[in-house]
Coordinates of C-alpha atoms (C1' of nucleotides) in Angstrom, one line a residue:
Chain A
X1352 CA 68.4 6.9 121.0
X1353 CA 66.1 5.9 118.3
X1354 CA 67.4 5.2 114.8
X1355 CA 65.6 8.1 113.2
X1356 CA 66.8 10.5 115.9
X1357 CA 70.5 10.0 115.3
X1358 CA 70.7 13.2 113.3
X1359 CA 69.4 16.6 114.1
X1360 CA 66.3 17.3 112.2
X1361 CA 65.4 20.4 110.3
X1362 CA 62.8 22.6 111.9
X1363 CA 59.4 22.3 110.3
X1364 CA 57.3 25.4 109.7
X1365 CA 53.8 25.6 108.4
X1366 CA 53.3 28.7 106.3
X1367 CA 49.9 30.0 105.2
X1368 CA 48.7 31.8 102.1
X1369 CA 45.3 33.2 103.1
X1370 CA 43.4 34.4 100.2
X1371 CA 40.5 36.9 100.6
X1372 CA 38.5 38.5 97.9
X1373 CA 36.7 41.9 98.2
X1374 CA 36.2 44.9 96.0
X1375 CA 37.2 43.1 92.9
X1376 CA 40.6 42.3 94.2
X1377 CA 42.3 39.1 95.2
X1378 CA 44.1 39.7 98.5
X1379 CA 46.5 37.9 100.7
X1380 CA 47.0 38.2 104.4
X1381 CA 50.5 39.3 105.4
X1382 CA 52.1 39.7 108.8
X1383 CA 54.6 42.4 109.7
X1384 CA 57.4 40.7 111.6
X1385 CA 58.5 42.2 114.9
X1386 CA 61.7 40.2 115.3
X1387 CA 64.8 39.3 113.3
X1388 CA 65.3 38.0 110.8
X1389 CA 63.3 40.2 108.3
X1390 CA 62.2 42.5 111.1
X1391 CA 59.6 45.0 109.9
X1392 CA 59.2 43.0 106.7
X1393 CA 55.9 41.5 105.5
X1394 CA 55.7 37.7 105.6
X1395 CA 53.2 35.0 105.3
X1396 CA 51.7 33.9 108.7
X1397 CA 53.1 30.7 109.9
X1398 CA 54.3 28.7 112.9
X1399 CA 56.6 25.9 113.7
X1400 CA 55.0 22.5 113.9
X1401 CA 54.7 21.2 117.4
X1402 CA 55.6 17.6 118.1
X1403 CA 52.1 16.4 118.6
X1404 CA 50.4 18.6 115.9
X1405 CA 49.2 17.8 112.5
X1406 CA 49.7 20.3 109.7
X1407 CA 46.1 21.3 110.0
X1408 CA 46.4 21.7 113.7
X1409 CA 49.2 24.2 113.1
X1410 CA 47.2 26.0 110.5
X1411 CA 44.3 26.4 112.8
X1412 CA 46.5 27.5 115.7
X1413 CA 48.0 30.2 113.5
X1414 CA 44.7 31.3 112.1
X1415 CA 42.9 31.1 115.5
X1416 CA 45.4 32.7 117.8
X1417 CA 46.9 35.2 115.4
X1418 CA 43.9 36.0 113.3
X1419 CA 40.8 34.8 115.1
X1420 CA 39.6 32.6 112.3
X1421 CA 38.6 29.1 112.0
X1422 CA 36.9 26.5 109.8
X1423 CA 37.3 27.2 106.1
X1424 CA 38.8 25.8 102.9
X1425 CA 42.4 24.8 103.5
X1426 CA 44.6 22.7 101.2
X1427 CA 48.2 21.7 101.2
X1428 CA 50.2 23.5 98.6
X1429 CA 53.8 22.3 98.5
X1430 CA 56.8 21.8 100.7
X1431 CA 59.7 24.2 100.4
X1432 CA 63.2 23.0 101.1
X1433 CA 65.8 25.5 99.9
X1434 CA 68.6 25.2 102.4
X1435 CA 69.1 28.9 102.8
X1436 CA 65.4 29.9 102.9
X1437 CA 65.7 30.8 106.5
X1438 CA 68.9 32.6 107.7
X1439 CA 68.6 31.1 111.2
X1440 CA 69.2 27.6 109.9
X1441 CA 67.6 24.7 108.2
X1442 CA 63.8 25.2 108.1
X1443 CA 61.5 23.2 105.9
X1444 CA 58.2 24.9 105.1
X1445 CA 55.0 23.1 104.4
X1446 CA 52.8 25.6 102.7
X1447 CA 49.0 25.6 102.9
X1448 CA 46.6 28.0 101.2
X1449 CA 43.2 29.1 102.6
X1450 CA 40.2 30.7 100.9
X1451 CA 38.2 32.9 103.1
X1452 CA 35.5 35.5 102.9
X1453 CA 37.0 38.6 104.6
X1454 CA 33.6 40.0 105.4
X1455 CA 33.0 37.1 107.8
X1456 CA 36.0 37.9 109.9
X1457 CA 37.4 40.9 111.8
X1458 CA 41.0 40.9 110.8
X1459 CA 41.6 44.5 111.4
X1460 CA 40.0 44.5 114.8
X1461 CA 42.2 41.5 115.9
X1462 CA 44.6 41.7 118.8
X1463 CA 47.6 42.4 116.6
X1464 CA 45.8 44.8 114.3
X1465 CA 48.8 46.7 113.1
X1466 CA 50.7 43.5 112.3
X1467 CA 48.2 41.9 110.0
X1468 CA 47.0 43.4 106.8
X1469 CA 45.4 42.5 103.5
X1470 CA 47.4 43.1 100.4
X1471 CA 46.2 42.9 96.8
X1472 CA 48.3 40.4 95.0
X1473 CA 48.9 43.1 92.4
X1474 CA 50.4 45.5 94.9
X1475 CA 52.6 43.4 97.1
X1476 CA 55.4 44.7 99.3
X1477 CA 58.7 42.9 99.3
X1478 CA 58.4 39.7 101.3
X1479 CA 60.8 38.1 103.7
X1480 CA 62.2 34.6 103.4
X1481 CA 61.1 32.8 100.2
X1482 CA 57.5 33.8 100.8
X1483 CA 57.2 35.4 97.4
X1484 CA 57.9 31.9 95.9
X1485 CA 55.3 30.3 98.1
X1486 CA 52.8 33.0 97.3
X1487 CA 53.4 32.7 93.6
X1488 CA 52.9 28.9 93.8
X1489 CA 49.6 29.5 95.6
X1490 CA 48.3 31.9 93.1
X1491 CA 49.3 29.6 90.3
X1492 CA 47.5 26.7 92.0
X1493 CA 44.4 28.7 92.7
X1494 CA 44.2 29.9 89.1
X1495 CA 44.5 26.3 87.8
X1496 CA 42.1 25.0 90.3
X1497 CA 39.1 27.3 89.7
X1498 CA 39.1 26.3 86.1
X1499 CA 37.7 22.9 86.9
X1500 CA 36.8 22.9 90.6
X1501 CA 34.1 25.0 92.2
X1502 CA 36.2 26.6 94.9
X1503 CA 35.3 30.2 94.0
X1504 CA 32.3 30.3 96.2
X1505 CA 34.5 29.9 99.3
X1506 CA 35.6 33.5 98.7
X1507 CA 32.0 34.9 98.4
X1508 CA 29.0 35.2 100.7
X1509 CA 26.7 32.2 101.2
X1510 CA 24.4 33.9 98.6
X1511 CA 26.0 35.4 95.6
X1512 CA 25.0 36.5 92.1
X1513 CA 26.3 35.3 88.8
X1514 CA 27.9 38.6 88.0
X1515 CA 29.8 38.4 91.3
X1516 CA 31.1 34.9 90.6
X1517 CA 31.9 36.1 87.1
X1518 CA 33.9 39.0 88.3
X1519 CA 35.7 36.8 90.8
X1520 CA 36.8 34.6 88.0
X1521 CA 37.9 37.5 85.9
X1522 CA 39.8 39.0 88.8
X1523 CA 41.6 35.8 89.8
X1524 CA 42.4 34.8 86.2
X1525 CA 43.2 38.3 85.2
X1526 CA 41.4 37.9 81.9
X1527 CA 38.0 38.6 80.5
X1528 CA 35.5 35.9 80.1
X1529 CA 32.3 36.2 78.1
X1530 CA 29.7 36.5 80.9
X1531 CA 27.0 34.6 78.9
X1532 CA 29.2 31.7 78.1
X1533 CA 30.5 31.7 81.7
X1534 CA 26.9 31.6 83.0
X1535 CA 26.0 28.7 80.8
X1536 CA 29.0 26.6 81.8
X1537 CA 28.5 27.2 85.5
X1538 CA 24.8 26.5 85.4
X1539 CA 25.2 23.4 83.3
X1540 CA 27.6 22.0 85.9
X1541 CA 24.8 22.0 88.5
X1542 CA 27.0 23.3 91.2
X1543 CA 24.8 26.2 92.0
X1544 CA 21.2 26.3 93.3
X1545 CA 19.0 29.3 92.7
X1546 CA 17.9 30.7 96.0
X1547 CA 14.8 32.1 94.4
X1548 CA 15.4 35.7 95.5
X1549 CA 17.3 38.5 93.9
X1550 CA 19.9 40.9 95.2
X1551 CA 18.2 44.3 95.9
X1552 CA 19.6 47.8 96.2
X1553 CA 21.8 47.8 93.1
X1554 CA 21.6 50.3 90.3
X1555 CA 20.1 48.2 87.5
X1556 CA 18.3 44.9 86.9
X1557 CA 18.5 42.9 90.1
X1558 CA 20.5 39.8 89.6
X1559 CA 19.4 36.3 90.8
X1560 CA 21.0 34.9 94.0
X1561 CA 22.6 31.5 94.1
X1562 CA 24.0 29.2 96.7
X1563 CA 26.6 26.5 96.4
X1564 CA 24.9 23.1 95.9
X1565 CA 26.0 21.0 98.9
X1566 CA 23.5 18.3 98.1
X1567 CA 24.2 16.8 94.8
X1568 CA 27.6 16.3 93.3
X1569 CA 28.3 18.8 90.5
X1570 CA 29.0 17.7 87.0
X1571 CA 32.4 18.3 85.5
X1572 CA 33.0 21.8 84.2
X1573 CA 36.0 23.4 82.5
X1574 CA 36.6 27.0 81.9
X1575 CA 39.0 27.2 78.9
X1576 CA 41.6 29.8 79.7
X1577 CA 45.2 29.3 78.6
X1578 CA 47.3 30.0 81.6
X1579 CA 51.1 29.8 81.5
Chain B
X297 CA 69.6 28.2 121.5
X298 CA 68.0 29.6 118.5
X299 CA 64.3 30.5 118.6
X300 CA 63.2 27.8 116.1
X301 CA 65.1 25.2 118.0
X302 CA 63.4 25.5 121.3
X303 CA 61.2 22.5 120.5
X304 CA 62.3 19.1 119.3
X305 CA 61.5 18.7 115.7
X306 CA 59.9 15.8 114.0
X307 CA 62.1 13.6 111.9
X308 CA 61.7 14.2 108.2
X309 CA 61.6 11.3 105.8
X310 CA 61.5 11.5 102.0
X311 CA 59.6 8.6 100.5
X312 CA 59.6 7.6 96.9
X313 CA 57.0 6.1 94.6
X314 CA 59.0 4.9 91.7
X315 CA 56.7 4.0 88.8
X316 CA 57.9 1.7 86.0
X317 CA 56.0 0.3 83.1
X318 CA 56.5 -2.9 81.2
X319 CA 54.5 -5.7 79.8
X320 CA 51.3 -3.7 79.9
X321 CA 51.5 -3.2 83.6
X322 CA 52.1 -0.1 85.7
X323 CA 54.5 -1.2 88.5
X324 CA 55.9 0.3 91.6
X325 CA 59.2 -0.4 93.2
X326 CA 59.0 -1.7 96.8
X327 CA 61.6 -2.5 99.4
X328 CA 61.5 -5.4 101.8
X329 CA 62.4 -4.0 105.2
X330 CA 65.0 -5.9 107.2
X331 CA 64.5 -4.1 110.4
X332 CA 61.6 -3.3 112.8
X333 CA 59.2 -1.7 112.5
X334 CA 57.4 -3.6 109.7
X335 CA 60.2 -6.1 109.4
X336 CA 59.8 -8.3 106.3
X337 CA 57.0 -6.0 105.1
X338 CA 57.1 -4.2 101.8
X339 CA 57.5 -0.5 101.9
X340 CA 58.3 2.4 99.6
X341 CA 62.0 3.2 99.4
X342 CA 62.9 6.3 101.4
X343 CA 65.4 7.9 103.7
X344 CA 65.6 10.6 106.4
X345 CA 66.5 14.0 105.2
X346 CA 70.0 15.0 106.2
X347 CA 70.6 18.5 107.5
X348 CA 72.3 19.8 104.4
X349 CA 70.2 18.0 101.8
X350 CA 67.4 19.2 99.6
X351 CA 64.5 16.8 99.0
X352 CA 65.9 16.1 95.6
X353 CA 69.3 15.3 97.1
X354 CA 67.6 12.7 99.4
X355 CA 65.7 11.3 96.4
X356 CA 68.8 10.8 94.4
X357 CA 70.7 9.4 97.4
X358 CA 68.0 6.8 97.8
X359 CA 67.8 5.9 94.1
X360 CA 71.5 5.9 93.7
X361 CA 72.8 4.0 96.6
X362 CA 69.9 1.6 97.0
X363 CA 68.8 1.2 93.4
X364 CA 71.7 2.4 91.2
X365 CA 69.5 4.9 89.4
X366 CA 69.8 8.5 88.6
X367 CA 68.5 11.3 86.5
X368 CA 64.8 11.0 85.6
X369 CA 61.4 12.5 86.1
X370 CA 60.9 13.4 89.7
X371 CA 58.1 15.4 91.2
X372 CA 57.0 16.3 94.7
X373 CA 53.7 14.6 95.5
X374 CA 52.5 15.6 99.0
X375 CA 53.6 15.7 102.6
X376 CA 52.1 13.2 105.0
X377 CA 51.8 14.1 108.7
X378 CA 49.6 11.6 110.5
X379 CA 51.0 11.5 114.0
X380 CA 51.0 7.8 114.3
X381 CA 52.2 7.0 110.8
X382 CA 55.5 5.8 112.2
X383 CA 55.4 3.7 115.4
X384 CA 58.9 4.9 116.4
X385 CA 57.7 8.4 116.8
X386 CA 56.9 11.6 115.0
X387 CA 58.0 11.4 111.4
X388 CA 56.8 13.6 108.6
X389 CA 57.1 12.2 105.1
X390 CA 57.6 14.2 102.0
X391 CA 56.6 12.0 99.2
X392 CA 58.0 12.2 95.6
X393 CA 57.1 10.1 92.6
X394 CA 59.4 9.1 89.8
X395 CA 58.7 7.8 86.3
X396 CA 61.4 5.5 85.0
X397 CA 61.9 3.1 82.2
X398 CA 62.8 -0.2 83.9
X399 CA 64.6 -1.5 80.8
X400 CA 67.2 1.2 81.3
X401 CA 68.1 0.0 84.8
X402 CA 69.3 -3.2 86.4
X403 CA 67.2 -3.2 89.5
X404 CA 67.4 -6.9 90.1
X405 CA 71.2 -7.0 89.7
X406 CA 71.6 -4.3 92.3
X407 CA 73.5 -4.9 95.5
X408 CA 70.4 -5.6 97.5
X409 CA 68.7 -7.6 94.8
X410 CA 66.4 -9.6 97.0
X411 CA 65.2 -6.6 98.9
X412 CA 63.9 -4.6 95.9
X413 CA 61.2 -5.7 93.6
X414 CA 58.6 -4.4 91.1
X415 CA 55.0 -4.9 91.9
X416 CA 52.1 -4.3 89.6
X417 CA 49.8 -1.7 91.2
X418 CA 47.0 -4.2 90.7
X419 CA 48.7 -6.9 92.8
X420 CA 50.2 -5.1 95.7
X421 CA 51.2 -6.8 99.0
X422 CA 50.2 -5.2 102.3
X423 CA 52.4 -2.2 102.8
X424 CA 54.1 -0.9 106.0
X425 CA 53.5 2.5 107.5
X426 CA 51.0 4.6 105.6
X427 CA 52.7 3.8 102.4
X428 CA 49.5 2.6 100.8
X429 CA 48.0 6.0 101.2
X430 CA 51.1 7.6 99.6
X431 CA 51.0 5.1 96.8
X432 CA 47.3 5.8 96.2
X433 CA 47.9 9.5 96.1
X434 CA 50.7 9.0 93.6
X435 CA 48.6 6.8 91.3
X436 CA 45.8 9.4 91.5
X437 CA 48.2 12.2 90.6
X438 CA 49.8 10.3 87.7
X439 CA 46.3 9.5 86.3
X440 CA 45.3 13.1 86.5
X441 CA 48.6 14.3 85.1
X442 CA 48.9 12.3 81.9
X443 CA 45.5 13.6 80.8
X444 CA 47.0 17.0 80.0
X445 CA 50.7 16.7 80.4
X446 CA 53.0 14.6 78.2
X447 CA 54.8 12.6 80.9
X448 CA 53.9 9.2 79.5
X449 CA 57.1 9.0 77.4
X450 CA 59.2 9.0 80.5
X451 CA 58.0 5.4 81.0
X452 CA 58.8 4.3 77.5
X453 CA 61.9 3.9 75.4
X454 CA 63.4 6.9 73.6
X455 CA 61.7 5.6 70.5
X456 CA 58.2 4.3 70.8
X457 CA 55.1 3.6 68.7
X458 CA 51.7 5.1 68.8
X459 CA 50.1 1.8 69.9
X460 CA 52.6 1.5 72.7
X461 CA 51.8 5.0 74.0
X462 CA 48.1 4.2 73.6
X463 CA 48.4 1.0 75.6
X464 CA 50.3 2.9 78.3
X465 CA 47.5 5.3 78.6
X466 CA 44.9 2.6 78.7
X467 CA 46.9 0.7 81.3
X468 CA 47.4 3.7 83.6
X469 CA 43.9 5.0 83.3
X470 CA 42.4 1.5 83.4
X471 CA 39.9 2.4 80.7
X472 CA 39.7 2.0 76.9
X473 CA 40.4 4.9 74.6
X474 CA 39.6 4.9 70.9
X475 CA 43.0 4.5 69.4
X476 CA 42.1 6.6 66.3
X477 CA 40.9 9.6 68.4
X478 CA 43.8 9.1 70.7
X479 CA 46.3 9.2 67.8
X480 CA 44.7 12.4 66.5
X481 CA 44.9 14.2 69.8
X482 CA 48.4 13.3 70.5
X483 CA 49.7 14.1 67.1
X484 CA 47.8 17.4 67.0
X485 CA 49.5 18.5 70.2
X486 CA 52.9 18.4 68.4
X487 CA 54.6 16.7 71.3
X488 CA 55.9 13.9 69.2
X489 CA 58.3 13.8 66.3
X490 CA 58.3 11.0 63.8
X491 CA 61.7 9.3 63.7
X492 CA 61.1 8.2 60.2
X493 CA 61.6 4.5 60.8
X494 CA 59.3 1.8 61.8
X495 CA 59.4 -0.9 64.5
X496 CA 60.4 -4.2 62.9
X497 CA 59.9 -7.7 64.0
X498 CA 56.3 -7.6 65.0
X499 CA 53.5 -9.8 63.8
X500 CA 51.6 -7.4 61.6
X501 CA 51.8 -4.0 60.0
X502 CA 55.0 -2.2 61.3
X503 CA 54.0 0.8 63.4
X504 CA 55.8 4.2 63.0
X505 CA 58.4 5.2 65.6
X506 CA 58.2 8.5 67.4
X507 CA 60.3 10.4 69.8
X508 CA 59.3 13.1 72.4
X509 CA 59.7 16.5 70.9
X510 CA 62.3 18.3 73.1
X511 CA 62.7 21.1 70.7
X512 CA 59.4 22.9 70.4
X513 CA 56.9 23.5 73.1
X514 CA 53.9 21.2 72.6
X515 CA 50.4 22.6 72.3
X516 CA 47.8 21.9 74.9
X517 CA 46.1 18.6 74.8
X518 CA 43.4 17.0 76.9
X519 CA 42.3 13.4 77.0
X520 CA 38.8 13.4 78.2
X521 CA 38.4 10.7 80.7
X522 CA 36.2 11.0 83.8
X523 CA 38.3 9.9 86.7
X524 CA 36.9 9.7 90.2
Chain C
dC190 C1' 9.0 59.0 79.3
dT191 C1' 13.7 58.8 77.7
dA192 C1' 18.4 57.4 78.1
dC193 C1' 21.6 54.4 80.1
dT194 C1' 23.3 50.4 82.5
dT195 C1' 23.2 45.7 83.9
dT196 C1' 21.2 41.1 83.8
dG197 C1' 18.9 37.1 81.8
dT198 C1' 17.9 34.4 77.7
dG199 C1' 18.6 32.8 73.1
dT200 C1' 20.8 32.1 68.5
dC201 C1' 24.1 30.3 65.3
dA202 C1' 28.4 29.4 62.9
dA203 C1' 32.8 27.3 64.0
dA204 C1' 35.4 24.0 66.3
dT205 C1' 35.9 19.8 68.7
dT206 C1' 34.7 15.3 69.9
dA207 C1' 33.0 10.5 69.7
dA208 C1' 32.0 6.7 66.9
dC209 C1' 33.1 4.2 63.3
dG210 C1' 34.6 2.6 58.1
dC211 C1' 38.3 1.1 55.4
dA212 C1' 42.5 0.2 53.2
dA213 C1' 47.6 -0.8 53.9
dA214 C1' 51.0 -3.9 55.7
dC215 C1' 52.5 -7.6 57.8
dA216 C1' 52.7 -13.2 59.3
dG217 C1' 51.1 -17.7 58.6
dA218 C1' 48.4 -21.3 56.5
dT219 C1' 46.8 -23.3 52.4
Chain D
dA112 C1' 50.5 -17.3 44.9
dT113 C1' 46.5 -16.6 47.4
dC114 C1' 43.7 -16.4 51.3
dT115 C1' 42.9 -15.3 56.3
dG116 C1' 43.5 -12.9 60.4
dT117 C1' 45.4 -9.1 62.8
dT118 C1' 47.3 -4.6 63.6
dT119 C1' 48.2 0.0 62.0
dG120 C1' 47.4 4.3 59.6
dC121 C1' 44.1 7.5 57.7
dG122 C1' 39.5 9.1 56.9
dT123 C1' 34.5 10.4 57.5
dT124 C1' 30.4 12.0 59.7
dA125 C1' 27.0 13.2 63.2
dA126 C1' 26.6 14.9 67.7
dT127 C1' 28.2 18.0 71.0
dT128 C1' 30.5 22.0 72.7
dT129 C1' 32.3 26.4 72.1
dG130 C1' 32.8 31.3 71.0
dA131 C1' 30.8 35.4 69.5
dC132 C1' 27.0 37.7 69.3
dA133 C1' 21.8 39.9 69.4
dC134 C1' 18.2 41.3 72.2
dA135 C1' 14.7 41.9 75.6
dA136 C1' 13.8 42.5 80.7
dA137 C1' 14.5 45.2 84.9
dG138 C1' 16.3 48.6 87.2
dT139 C1' 18.1 54.0 88.1
dA140 C1' 18.7 58.8 86.9
dG141 C1' 17.3 62.9 84.5

DNA sequence: CTACTTTGTGTCAAATTAACGCAAACAGAT
DNA sequence: ATCTGTTTGCGTTAATTTGACACAAAGTAG
């Protein structure tokens, strides 16, 4: 028996906070459990880490098999260790959060349709395990992150307008930002490229379309919002 | 057999990056391994998580028993999952970093004196496992953190001078900061209280002594240094 | 053609920052 | 005592950034 195997090891789960944005709402993907514990309660999707998997492997396994998704922004959030967080015994959770564009996926038409559902983070059901803590940490991280890091576009279409990005920021940060100052900061940072065309079919003046600038490295930018 | 126990679980180690600052150098505590693998190589202190322990419990166990330390700034850094990071088998590492004032502890006089040593982060030996990756991540985190969060004082004495804090920042960030602008930002943030007295025994004009302000909540501050 | 809405562009005072001047307070040498 | 060199504390000022607006352009609806 190897030295590091002399004790039983805690189980290791990877739990996912999948954020999706649509209709001016930041939503999170929840799974309705069919087994105990927390049967019929909503929880974050997750799985136990297999011996040969990396965390990202497990993330992709969950998102692929359960949700039919793949390939998007994924970042490690935090590891949760409260001894009683799982009533079955000792389970450590490594939490990741993902940013996806729901319109690119067919969640509802998946093979476990009734089990998986988007919830607005403003209207959450009671969650099982310590998943509310994990979700809160993820929201906090996301809010802090978009202030200086251009991750917002992960939640939008490839082409998006400035008002759309602006509304995304206001929704996530739950505050109002002067649209003209916002525009100036974002454009000064060089992280967008104008696609030349405009979004048609809206009520009023057609807004310009932009794409995320994958070529050059964006400058620093900083949206000044006092969180906490 | 419980559901979550149907597979063998990876071992779970807690590894510690202990930062200490003295003589204008940011140092990290390393342990010389006495066993394989990486026998006689320097590594981060760490231990396997016991079934009933929290991460912080393990941290304190390591710092207490191996280093005779206790009670200081400790923050979770990241969890490392590379499958081959430990040649003995699958071991996940949850990394924490600590900020301590070396003058408050007797590392060298500990019970494993020859095994434990401070190294300047500028003159590191080759490290075992993936501990260089962990250390790099910790340095990066610390550098980003002190720009907006008053954690610097954790590395200094209870009473410290403005030039000391200034040199600490310059050392950690490896850049020069105008001392007069630095002073203004720090003092404006209200996170220091003047202790009234001055540091005696130095060559030139005696600098004022300050303490960290535990009473009131400091204002936001932001040192503008372009990392990366 | 008018009213209304939304988007794009610009302006300007206030706040913040970066860069630097200078005197106060010490030690040590003359 | 006085001078020199150094470090610390306290300002000043110009440049930059920010926050709060005004206003025209481009659309729809009546």
